Amino acid sequence: MMIIMKPRSTQEQLDEVIVAVEASGLTPHVIVGVEHTVIGAVGDGYLVPTETFEFLDGVESVKRITQPYKLASRQFHPEDSVFPLDGFTVGAGEIAVIAGPCSVESRSQLLETAHAIREAGANALRGGVFKPRTSPYSFQGLGEKGLEYLVEAREQTGMPIVAEIMSEAQLDVMLRYVDVLQVGARNMQNFNLLRAIGKTRLPVLLKRGLSATIDELLMSAEYILAGGNERVMLCERGIRTFETTTRNTTDINAIPVLKSLTHLPVILDPSHSTGYFEFVTAIARAAVAAGADGLIVEVHPNPAEALSDGRQSLKPEKFAEMVSQVKEIARVMGRELAPIHVSAA
Amino acid sequence: MMIIMKPRSTQEQLDEVIVAVEASGLTPHVIVGVEHTVIGAVGDGYLVPTETFEFLDGVESVKRITQPYKLASRQFHPEDSVFPLDGFTVGAGEIAVIAGPCSVESRSQLLETAHAIREAGANALRGGVFKPRTSPYSFQGLGEKGLEYLVEAREQTGMPIVAEIMSEAQLDVMLRYVDVLQVGARNMQNFNLLRAIGKTRLPVLLKRGLSATIDELLMSAEYILAGGNERVMLCERGIRTFETTTRNTTDINAIPVLKSLTHLPVILDPSHSTGYFEFVTAIARAAVAAGADGLIVEVHPNPAEALSDGRQSLKPEKFAEMVSQVKEIARVMGRELAPIHVSAA
Amino acid sequence: MMIIMKPRSTQEQLDEVIVAVEASGLTPHVIVGVEHTVIGAVGDGYLVPTETFEFLDGVESVKRITQPYKLASRQFHPEDSVFPLDGFTVGAGEIAVIAGPCSVESRSQLLETAHAIREAGANALRGGVFKPRTSPYSFQGLGEKGLEYLVEAREQTGMPIVAEIMSEAQLDVMLRYVDVLQVGARNMQNFNLLRAIGKTRLPVLLKRGLSATIDELLMSAEYILAGGNERVMLCERGIRTFETTTRNTTDINAIPVLKSLTHLPVILDPSHSTGYFEFVTAIARAAVAAGADGLIVEVHPNPAEALSDGRQSLKPEKFAEMVSQVKEIARVMGRELAPIHVSAA
Amino acid sequence: MMIIMKPRSTQEQLDEVIVAVEASGLTPHVIVGVEHTVIGAVGDGYLVPTETFEFLDGVESVKRITQPYKLASRQFHPEDSVFPLDGFTVGAGEIAVIAGPCSVESRSQLLETAHAIREAGANALRGGVFKPRTSPYSFQGLGEKGLEYLVEAREQTGMPIVAEIMSEAQLDVMLRYVDVLQVGARNMQNFNLLRAIGKTRLPVLLKRGLSATIDELLMSAEYILAGGNERVMLCERGIRTFETTTRNTTDINAIPVLKSLTHLPVILDPSHSTGYFEFVTAIARAAVAAGADGLIVEVHPNPAEALSDGRQSLKPEKFAEMVSQVKEIARVMGRELAPIHVSAA
């Protein structure tokens, strides 16, 4: 950590900072500059918040040199994290293609979609049963009934199932049904939820918040990892910017940046990151070309009747086209789509 | 709602849209333009999501004319909402000044702060006991012990107490202690929490999310109002932009915009919206000049030792200066600071 | 255009709007809604600014249905624009790879770079001679001397040359030397410059401004097209967001969005859109996978000695790797890199 | 400047950085940390770009400690800059109120507006004659004829006149007519224009770009100051964010931040920073309460007929109300509105 003193700070103020640095278990090194004196605080600083020094008299600002996370960092874990996901592995050569409807709306809708995406090449099924909706007047999901349909779809297709958890109160019921817990963008900093999930051993798909920095995403992953749950996938799903022709702005840079900072697998959600089905396939290809380890895509057999997010859902035949294009890009990247689950009916 | 068809859409597609509009209980009116045909869907549309039409074949986009919220709207409730808050009223002529430490750190820290801010002119006490922290390694709050200290401070000073709730699991304990529930920026779209709070009758301070639009803030208020809890205060606390000299960007426009759109009281948090104590007083003055109904400000007797957010906390003497300046601005606005609670010791 | 009246607007106000619509050469169609009356103004509306109606009494807002540009629109020009660029074509099957140093710094630096990139597979040479620098104390470019070096590099390698123009005062000198005029992000709305360029017939590489919307980029292209110069390439170079791990955020969505809205070729600049050479190759692959028609990339033989933007420049050997990876992605897309100029020495 | 080495950088790489630091006239101080070695480069670093070190092998990043500008910095010029503006002073106790139409549209429109605003309390007249318009099909301004009308208005009212310059080619004609040159948001980084203006001695109103940081605004001021022209006023006019209920987001924080960083006067433009006349007065009050030295406001006698920006223009009677409210806020701040020019007819 570098602590920058104000231009006209006093020797006494400097001495107090030095005492505080030592009290934090760090070793101070002073550099006297023309305008500013800078104290380098050397040691294992990721546990020491910058606030420890920011408000001391005479301090102008504190800049962190090391990352504020450790378990999520590639520095302490240079190899890619790879973990099995019911029939394939995430984080290595295989590209995960998770697909399904935004919301589970009915048994027939889900089963029809599940079979269609499996045939098209998906290797996991997603479906929302508790839905975070901006409006209290919108469809809020089928709840546990939806989980039962997901399990039935898993039995029929062999694909592991992914569903979003919105509250730690839903953890018990989710644990009884799903294979992967999804934490949505709006809950990326629901720290109670993250801590609760950290105590489980279920794989987690952690979505980046609408305006979360990459560092904040990694800090949220750190919450889960610190609980002992090491199976975290990170998901870029678009950030909020001034641009309005798309629902969000796909931060494609986040893919190579995350791959350089962390060992965790990185997934892209081109449905939310664009908001329009017309652009999903192009961005899915781009994601894999940029180095993503997987995709999560909304598919609906009849998007016009979708109770949520129909505008960004692919029809099964469009999804099949997407998969075949992504497969070719994956091959250029020396990767392949994860195989369809062998135990499937 | 206006449904805009694509340039080369067919008569059949138009007919299907008309059927869907009627099925939603709305009346269609067709305008044939040079490039685009537009269908006006007339009726009580705030309950109909735009998604209902967005994905129909031939539809280019759907634009909402009416607001997607109703209970929060000034259109349906033209007079300002005014409600009592233990000794004063919020939303009318009196300006609420809520102050206190970011975190309750100890009994003595809290009591010292409470007496100091009361003397300086605050009329409510805030203090965090469950802290949403970006890092799992940071101080996470004193929990229920902190609530006990807050109650003791209320007994000594007469000021109502405000504390942040992070999860619906904390609702029972919070109801036993606090006078105002604060919903933090990161939980503005924690819909389970909003629904749970909607069932109580406790006043709520609902903070705008870091990248939430004003419409989204009002939709979150609508969740609480729809549950029957009408005592919602909205709080602008800065939004995330590209600017880095301050922690956030105070969206001062939000004050007159909210006052025009909704009848709910509007509060500003200049501590979080700037992030540096040096700028808090100037922005507090600006808020009241722009028409805010109150302020919530972080005060710490010794910010250098604060376990969180010390950088943006005012010392009690600086806070007293802020209050006296704000009082003068309030007078120009034809308002006054809410009086100090009469029952105070 | 749809003109939305305020909830309690009067018949007189409505009548005035109708008169104004007719005066603009449009035909009014009135829809009386529950809260709002809406007037559809039908006709060739792209020449009528929304301001014409926005301030009339009783008007709440005006929403444009048709795009505010015409010459740039794919609607009026469904086929891709394709134009020759000294040895290859832009906008069709061939991918343009424009490369070179941020600034022309010396004759030897430029010639060395030019030969290296040509060997690696570039088909055009870029180099800045007038440099827009944030600081008045930074290197501002070699000016006309730099143009002479560029011409010498063209003679030796056969590659057409691209250089940035900063002011209409530089137009005459630029016309004497360069093959493609680059308009930088900071000048995207320098309308005097755009108009001046519109009168020439030189191909233009128009970069998107740091916070320009896609619509604004197309309106700036419209300025050039309206002057009669049809050879405009659009360039996404990253937008400014809250994320700080990269210099800018590559708006990869802009590629398929632009391809759907306009017939003009779309180029991506992964050097500026990331700001770090480590991420350039991944984003270059992503761009071509998303459908870009070309790339513009900074290459420097010795980035450590670059007078500008060294942090984002590729060394020639890294650039050669990038080209070979991009070539494979292009093949999947049914495209190929534009051939190296045949007349080259 | 602090140069942070990568975790596994070598001694040789460190030695090269040390040589480069010394070659830049700075003195290196090395701190060996647990993961990172940091080199403090001590000396007068504002002239040395960070790029000098960023690309050296083994360097992870370079952080600037001192500001990259000097002439604009309060550190080197602690007292507020105050300069006369034809009848009053800018930057001291008096609040400048500059008003007028967005565009000069006709002689009668301008003269009517000028008299009305003077009566209402304005002390300078603004009016655009060269208009930067997003669309090539919009009204582009009256040019020199508009300047003649402005001069006539000055003769009749005694108020100094402010007009926007869009290109260095317009400098000669502007110098013949105007009292203050306005540089618009889109030209904040038109460095050729800034340099040309730096050579004049005319007061300048420099508007912040739509997505310019505060540091970039100060660097643009530095361009003008470095040319010897010390009469620069900075103008906050709203930044571009994700919020869409207003045209821009007023960065009210920028006022106290700028007042702390620079000695130059700070003006706010509430017309552009909100985009809707309904919110202009509230934000004008807020600006003065936050410490602004002046306002620039759009006024139009008949906004419904304005050829540009009618939606954000105040009618003269609304402007008079605004002035009287601002006057009261100014009094609380210990300031007063600048007096109306004595030489006026």
PDB file of C-alpha atoms in Angstrom, chain A residues 132-136 138 186, chain B residues 189 191 215-216 219-220 223:
ATOM      1  CA  PRO A 132     -36.218 -10.822  -9.640  1.00  0.00           C
ATOM      2  CA  ARG A 133     -38.585  -8.459 -11.479  1.00  0.00           C
ATOM      3  CA  THR A 134     -38.298  -4.689 -11.576  1.00  0.00           C
ATOM      4  CA  SER A 135     -42.076  -4.375 -11.309  1.00  0.00           C
ATOM      5  CA  PRO A 136     -44.148  -5.877  -8.481  1.00  0.00           C
ATOM      6  CA  SER A 138     -44.766  -8.761 -13.292  1.00  0.00           C
ATOM      7  CA  ARG A 186     -28.784  -7.685  -8.555  1.00  0.00           C
TER       8      ARG A 186
ATOM      9  CA  GLN B 189     -33.551  -4.499  -6.026  1.00  0.00           C
ATOM     10  CA  PHE B 191     -37.222  -7.792  -4.095  1.00  0.00           C
ATOM     11  CA  ASP B 215     -37.686   4.830 -12.730  1.00  0.00           C
ATOM     12  CA  GLU B 216     -36.179   1.720 -11.142  1.00  0.00           C
ATOM     13  CA  MET B 219     -40.479   0.696  -9.028  1.00  0.00           C
ATOM     14  CA  SER B 220     -38.673  -0.513  -5.907  1.00  0.00           C
ATOM     15  CA  TYR B 223     -42.926  -2.945  -4.158  1.00  0.00           C
TER      16      TYR B 223
END
